[in-house]
PDB file of C-alpha atoms in Angstrom:
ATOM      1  CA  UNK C1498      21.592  10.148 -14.691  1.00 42.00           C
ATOM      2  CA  UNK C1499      19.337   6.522 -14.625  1.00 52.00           C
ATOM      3  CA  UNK C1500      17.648   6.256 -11.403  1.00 70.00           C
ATOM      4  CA  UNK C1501      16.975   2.810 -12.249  1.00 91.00           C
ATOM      5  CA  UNK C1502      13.915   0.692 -12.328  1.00 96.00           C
ATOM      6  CA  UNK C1503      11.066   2.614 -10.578  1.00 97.00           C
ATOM      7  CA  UNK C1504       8.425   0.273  -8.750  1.00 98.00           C
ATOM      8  CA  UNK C1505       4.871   1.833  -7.633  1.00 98.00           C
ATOM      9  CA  UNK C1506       3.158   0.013  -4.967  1.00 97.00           C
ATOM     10  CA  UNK C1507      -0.250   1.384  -5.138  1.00 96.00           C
ATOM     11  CA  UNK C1508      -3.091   1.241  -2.414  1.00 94.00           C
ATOM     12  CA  UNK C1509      -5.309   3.052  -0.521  1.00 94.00           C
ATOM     13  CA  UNK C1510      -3.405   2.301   3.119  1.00 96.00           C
ATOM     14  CA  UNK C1511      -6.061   3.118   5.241  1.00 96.00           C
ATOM     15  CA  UNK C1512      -4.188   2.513   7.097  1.00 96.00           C
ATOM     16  CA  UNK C1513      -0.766   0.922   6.213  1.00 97.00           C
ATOM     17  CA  UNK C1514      -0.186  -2.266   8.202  1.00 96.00           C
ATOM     18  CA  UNK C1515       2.759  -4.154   9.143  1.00 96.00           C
ATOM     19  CA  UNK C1516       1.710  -6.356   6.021  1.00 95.00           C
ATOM     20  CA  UNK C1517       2.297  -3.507   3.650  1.00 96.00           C
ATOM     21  CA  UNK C1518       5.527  -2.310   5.282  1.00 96.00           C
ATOM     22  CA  UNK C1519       6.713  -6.181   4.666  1.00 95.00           C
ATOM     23  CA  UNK C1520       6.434  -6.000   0.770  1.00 96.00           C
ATOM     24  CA  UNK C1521       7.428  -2.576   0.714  1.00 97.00           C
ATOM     25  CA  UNK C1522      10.522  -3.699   2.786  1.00 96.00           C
ATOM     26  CA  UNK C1523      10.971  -6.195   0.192  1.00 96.00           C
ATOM     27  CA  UNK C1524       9.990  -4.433  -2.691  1.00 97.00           C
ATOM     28  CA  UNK C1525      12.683  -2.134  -1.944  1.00 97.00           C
ATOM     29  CA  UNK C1526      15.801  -4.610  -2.127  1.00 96.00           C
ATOM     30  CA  UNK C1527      14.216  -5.943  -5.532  1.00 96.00           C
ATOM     31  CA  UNK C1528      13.936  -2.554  -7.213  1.00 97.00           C
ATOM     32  CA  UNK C1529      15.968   0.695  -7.157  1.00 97.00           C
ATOM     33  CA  UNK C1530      13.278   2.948  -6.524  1.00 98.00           C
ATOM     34  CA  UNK C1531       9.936   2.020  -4.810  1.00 98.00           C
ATOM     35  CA  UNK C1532       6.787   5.225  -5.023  1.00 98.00           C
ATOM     36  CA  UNK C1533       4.017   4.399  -2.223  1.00 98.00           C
ATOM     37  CA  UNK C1534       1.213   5.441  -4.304  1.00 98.00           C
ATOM     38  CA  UNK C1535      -1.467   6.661  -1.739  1.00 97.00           C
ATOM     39  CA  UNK C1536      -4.882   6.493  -3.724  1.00 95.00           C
ATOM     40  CA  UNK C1537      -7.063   9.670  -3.162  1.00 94.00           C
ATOM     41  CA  UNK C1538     -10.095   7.157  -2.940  1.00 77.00           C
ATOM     42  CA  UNK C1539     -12.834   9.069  -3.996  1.00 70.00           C
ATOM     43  CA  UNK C1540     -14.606   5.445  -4.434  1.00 75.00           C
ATOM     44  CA  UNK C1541     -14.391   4.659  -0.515  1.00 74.00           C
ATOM     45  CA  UNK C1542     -14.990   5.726   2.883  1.00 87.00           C
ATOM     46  CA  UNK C1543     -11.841   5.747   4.726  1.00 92.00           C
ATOM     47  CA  UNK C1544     -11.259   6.112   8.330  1.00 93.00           C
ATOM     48  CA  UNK C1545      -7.817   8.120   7.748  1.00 95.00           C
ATOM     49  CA  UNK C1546      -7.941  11.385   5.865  1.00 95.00           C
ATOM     50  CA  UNK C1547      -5.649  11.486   2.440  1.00 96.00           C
ATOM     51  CA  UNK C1548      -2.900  13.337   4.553  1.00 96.00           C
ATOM     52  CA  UNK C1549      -3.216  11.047   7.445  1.00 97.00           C
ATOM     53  CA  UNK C1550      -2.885   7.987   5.080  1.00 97.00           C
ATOM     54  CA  UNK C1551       0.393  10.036   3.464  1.00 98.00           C
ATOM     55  CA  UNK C1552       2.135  10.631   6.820  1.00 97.00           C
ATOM     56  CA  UNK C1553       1.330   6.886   8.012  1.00 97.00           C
ATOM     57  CA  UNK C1554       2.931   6.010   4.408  1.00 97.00           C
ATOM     58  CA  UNK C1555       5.697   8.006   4.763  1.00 97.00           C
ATOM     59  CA  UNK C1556       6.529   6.771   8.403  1.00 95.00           C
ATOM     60  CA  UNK C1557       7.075   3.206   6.987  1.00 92.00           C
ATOM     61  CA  UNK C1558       8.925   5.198   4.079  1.00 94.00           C
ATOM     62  CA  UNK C1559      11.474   6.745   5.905  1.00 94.00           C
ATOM     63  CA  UNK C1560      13.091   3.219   7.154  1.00 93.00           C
ATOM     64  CA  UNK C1561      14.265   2.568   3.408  1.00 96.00           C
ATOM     65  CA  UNK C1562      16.714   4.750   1.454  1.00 96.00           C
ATOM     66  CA  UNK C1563      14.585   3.965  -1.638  1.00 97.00           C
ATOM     67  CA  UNK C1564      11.533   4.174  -0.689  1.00 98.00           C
ATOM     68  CA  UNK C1565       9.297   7.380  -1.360  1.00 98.00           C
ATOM     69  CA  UNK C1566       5.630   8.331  -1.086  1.00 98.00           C
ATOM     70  CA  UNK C1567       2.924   9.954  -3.054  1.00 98.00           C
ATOM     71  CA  UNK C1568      -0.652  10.483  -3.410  1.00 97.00           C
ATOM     72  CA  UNK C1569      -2.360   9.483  -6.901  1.00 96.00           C
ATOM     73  CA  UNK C1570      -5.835   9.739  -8.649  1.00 93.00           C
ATOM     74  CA  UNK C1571      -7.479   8.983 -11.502  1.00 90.00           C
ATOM     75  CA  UNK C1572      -5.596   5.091 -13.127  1.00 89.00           C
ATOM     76  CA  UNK C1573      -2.397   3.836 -11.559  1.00 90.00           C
ATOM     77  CA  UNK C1574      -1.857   3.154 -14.794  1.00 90.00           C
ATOM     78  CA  UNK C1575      -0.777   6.937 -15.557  1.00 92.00           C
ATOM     79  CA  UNK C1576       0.485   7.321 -12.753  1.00 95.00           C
ATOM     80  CA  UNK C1577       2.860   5.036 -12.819  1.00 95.00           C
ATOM     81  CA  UNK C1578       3.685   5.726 -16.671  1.00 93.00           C
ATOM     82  CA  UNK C1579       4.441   9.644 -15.415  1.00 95.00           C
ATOM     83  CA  UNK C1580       6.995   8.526 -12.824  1.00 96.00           C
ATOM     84  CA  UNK C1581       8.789   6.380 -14.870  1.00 95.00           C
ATOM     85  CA  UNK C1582       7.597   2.815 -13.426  1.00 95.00           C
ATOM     86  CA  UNK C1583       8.648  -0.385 -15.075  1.00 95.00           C
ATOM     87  CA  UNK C1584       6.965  -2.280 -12.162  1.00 95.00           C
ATOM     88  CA  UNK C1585       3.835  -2.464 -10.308  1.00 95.00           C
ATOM     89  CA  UNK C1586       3.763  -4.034  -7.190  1.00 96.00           C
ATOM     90  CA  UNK C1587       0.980  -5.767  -5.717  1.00 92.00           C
ATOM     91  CA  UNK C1588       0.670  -7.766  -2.207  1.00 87.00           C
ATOM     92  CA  UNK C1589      -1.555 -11.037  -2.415  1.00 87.00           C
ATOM     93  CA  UNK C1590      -2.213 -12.467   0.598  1.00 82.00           C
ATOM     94  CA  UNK C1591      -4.451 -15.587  -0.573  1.00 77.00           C
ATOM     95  CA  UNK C1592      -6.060 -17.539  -3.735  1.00 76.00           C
ATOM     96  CA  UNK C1593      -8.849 -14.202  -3.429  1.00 75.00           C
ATOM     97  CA  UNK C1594      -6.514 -11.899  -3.219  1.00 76.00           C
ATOM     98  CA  UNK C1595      -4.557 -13.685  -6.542  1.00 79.00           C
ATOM     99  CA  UNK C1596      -7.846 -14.028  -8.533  1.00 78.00           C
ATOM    100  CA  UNK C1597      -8.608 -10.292  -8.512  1.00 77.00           C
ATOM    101  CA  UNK C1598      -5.111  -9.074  -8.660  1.00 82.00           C
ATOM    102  CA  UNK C1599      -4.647 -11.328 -11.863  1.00 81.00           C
ATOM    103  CA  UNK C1600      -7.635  -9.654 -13.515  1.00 81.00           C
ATOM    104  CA  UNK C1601      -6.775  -6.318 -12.873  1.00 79.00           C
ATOM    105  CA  UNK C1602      -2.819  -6.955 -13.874  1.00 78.00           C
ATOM    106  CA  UNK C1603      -4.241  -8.103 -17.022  1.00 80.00           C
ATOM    107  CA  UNK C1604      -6.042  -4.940 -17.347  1.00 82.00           C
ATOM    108  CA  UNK C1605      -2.820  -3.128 -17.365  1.00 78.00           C
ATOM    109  CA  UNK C1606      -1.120  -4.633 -19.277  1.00 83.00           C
ATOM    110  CA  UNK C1607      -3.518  -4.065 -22.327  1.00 80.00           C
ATOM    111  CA  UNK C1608      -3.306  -0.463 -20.755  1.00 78.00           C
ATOM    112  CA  UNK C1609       0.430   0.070 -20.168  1.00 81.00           C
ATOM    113  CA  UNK C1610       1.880  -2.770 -22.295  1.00 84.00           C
ATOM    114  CA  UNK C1611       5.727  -1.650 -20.782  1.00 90.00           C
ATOM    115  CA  UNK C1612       4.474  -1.923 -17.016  1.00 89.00           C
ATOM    116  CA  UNK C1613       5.288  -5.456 -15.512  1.00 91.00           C
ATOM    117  CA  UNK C1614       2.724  -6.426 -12.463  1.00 90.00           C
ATOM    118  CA  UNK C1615       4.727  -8.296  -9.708  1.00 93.00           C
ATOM    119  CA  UNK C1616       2.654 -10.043  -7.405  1.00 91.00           C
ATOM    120  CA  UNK C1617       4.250 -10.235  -3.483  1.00 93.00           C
ATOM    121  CA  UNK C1618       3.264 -12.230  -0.881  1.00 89.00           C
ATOM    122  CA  UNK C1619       3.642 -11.375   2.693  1.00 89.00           C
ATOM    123  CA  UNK C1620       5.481 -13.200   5.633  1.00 89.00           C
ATOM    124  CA  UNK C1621       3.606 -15.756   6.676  1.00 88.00           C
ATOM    125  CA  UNK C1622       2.524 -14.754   9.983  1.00 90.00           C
ATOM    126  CA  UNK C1623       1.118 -11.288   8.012  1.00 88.00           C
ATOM    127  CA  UNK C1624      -1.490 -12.637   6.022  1.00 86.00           C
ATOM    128  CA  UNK C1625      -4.019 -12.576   7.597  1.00 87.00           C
ATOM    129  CA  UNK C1626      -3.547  -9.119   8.099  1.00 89.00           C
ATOM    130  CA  UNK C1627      -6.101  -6.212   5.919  1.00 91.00           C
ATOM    131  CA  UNK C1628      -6.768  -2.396   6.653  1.00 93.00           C
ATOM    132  CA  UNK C1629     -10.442  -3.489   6.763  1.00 92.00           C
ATOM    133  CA  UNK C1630     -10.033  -5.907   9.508  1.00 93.00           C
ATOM    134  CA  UNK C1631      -7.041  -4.197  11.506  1.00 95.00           C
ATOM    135  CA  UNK C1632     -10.045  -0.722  11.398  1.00 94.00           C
ATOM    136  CA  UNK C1633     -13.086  -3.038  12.602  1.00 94.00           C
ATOM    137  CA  UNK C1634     -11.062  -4.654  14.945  1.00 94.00           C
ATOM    138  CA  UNK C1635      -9.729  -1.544  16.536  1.00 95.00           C
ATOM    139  CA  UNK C1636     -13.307   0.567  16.324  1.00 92.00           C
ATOM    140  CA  UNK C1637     -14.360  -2.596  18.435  1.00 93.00           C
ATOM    141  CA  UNK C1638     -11.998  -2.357  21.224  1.00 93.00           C
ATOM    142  CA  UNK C1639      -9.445  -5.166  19.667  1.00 94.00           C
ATOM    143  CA  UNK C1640      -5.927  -4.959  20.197  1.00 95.00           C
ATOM    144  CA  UNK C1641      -4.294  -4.602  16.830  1.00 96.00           C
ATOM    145  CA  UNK C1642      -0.895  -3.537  18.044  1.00 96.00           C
ATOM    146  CA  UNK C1643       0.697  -6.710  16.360  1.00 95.00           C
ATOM    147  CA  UNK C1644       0.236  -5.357  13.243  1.00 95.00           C
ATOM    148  CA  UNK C1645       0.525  -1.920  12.494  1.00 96.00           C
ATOM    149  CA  UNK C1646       3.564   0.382  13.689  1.00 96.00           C
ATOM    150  CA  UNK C1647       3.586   2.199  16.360  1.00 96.00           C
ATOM    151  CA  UNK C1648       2.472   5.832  15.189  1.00 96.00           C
ATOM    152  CA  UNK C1649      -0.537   3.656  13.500  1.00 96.00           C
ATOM    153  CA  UNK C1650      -1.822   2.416  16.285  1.00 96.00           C
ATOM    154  CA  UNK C1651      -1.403   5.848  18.165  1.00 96.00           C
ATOM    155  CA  UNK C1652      -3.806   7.208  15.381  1.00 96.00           C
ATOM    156  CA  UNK C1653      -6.252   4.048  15.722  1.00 96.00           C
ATOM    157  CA  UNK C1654      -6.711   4.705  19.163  1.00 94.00           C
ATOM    158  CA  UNK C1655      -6.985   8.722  18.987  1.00 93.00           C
ATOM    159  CA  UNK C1656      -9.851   7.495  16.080  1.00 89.00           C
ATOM    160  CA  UNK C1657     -11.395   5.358  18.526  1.00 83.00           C
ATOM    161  CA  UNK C1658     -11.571   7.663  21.438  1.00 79.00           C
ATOM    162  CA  UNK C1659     -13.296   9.882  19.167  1.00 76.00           C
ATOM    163  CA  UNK C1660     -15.780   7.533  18.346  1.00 62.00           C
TER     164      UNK C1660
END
């Protein structure tokens, strides 16, 4: 049985934001099967633990039929080759955002000739929106509820009472 063309949005999440959930919500009427590819991140500090990123993920996952989450290390590349994936999808939020995403679609595709990049923009009113600013502006005090869900923010603010 074809389970159809596979999409992997990859990312680190940390944490997801209402940004993400947008082009995952869209990503999953354009494609019959979208993977949430949760990066390990050896390369980064993160604020959320890999399982904390994975059940954020997997919150915004369960509102679409199609839509299912995993963690990944090592190239998206083979990752996404394993799974099946004839897509890759990647949010750009800005002319920044475009210039690195082209390079490193063009990377792939010299890696994974048969893997198409599609490039997403977000709503309008979500662009502005990055994990690195909705984390510094909720270690600050900020109010970030506008955009991330609700069990996200519950999480910022158990990390920032912590703090």
């Amino acid at each position: 049985m074809s389970r159809g063309v596979i999409a992997v949005y990859p990312g680190t999440f940390d944490p997801i934001t209402l940004g993400h959930e947008d082009i995952v919500r869209r990503s999953s009427r354009l494609f019959d099967q979208v993977i949430i590819a949760v990066a390990v991140a050896h390369h980064k500090k993160t604020l959320f633990t890999l399982d904390e990123r994975l059940e954020l993920a997997r919150d915004t996952a369960g509102r679409y039929d199609n839509v299912s989450v995993e963690p990944f290390e090592g190239l998206v590349r083979d990752f996404v080759v394993a799974r099946g994936g004839r897509a890759m999808v990647r949010g750009v939020r800005g002319v920044v955002d475009f210039d690195y995403e082209s390079q490193l679609a063009g990377m792939n595709r010299n890696l994974a000739p048969d893997v198409e990049t599609v490039f997403l923009t977000p709503a309008a009113t979500l662009q502005s929106i990055s994990s690195t600013l909705i984390r510094e502006i909720s270690q600050l005090g900020g109010d970030v509820a506008p955009y991330v869900a609700p069990l996200v923010l519950e999480r910022l603010l158990a990390k920032r009472s912590r703090a």
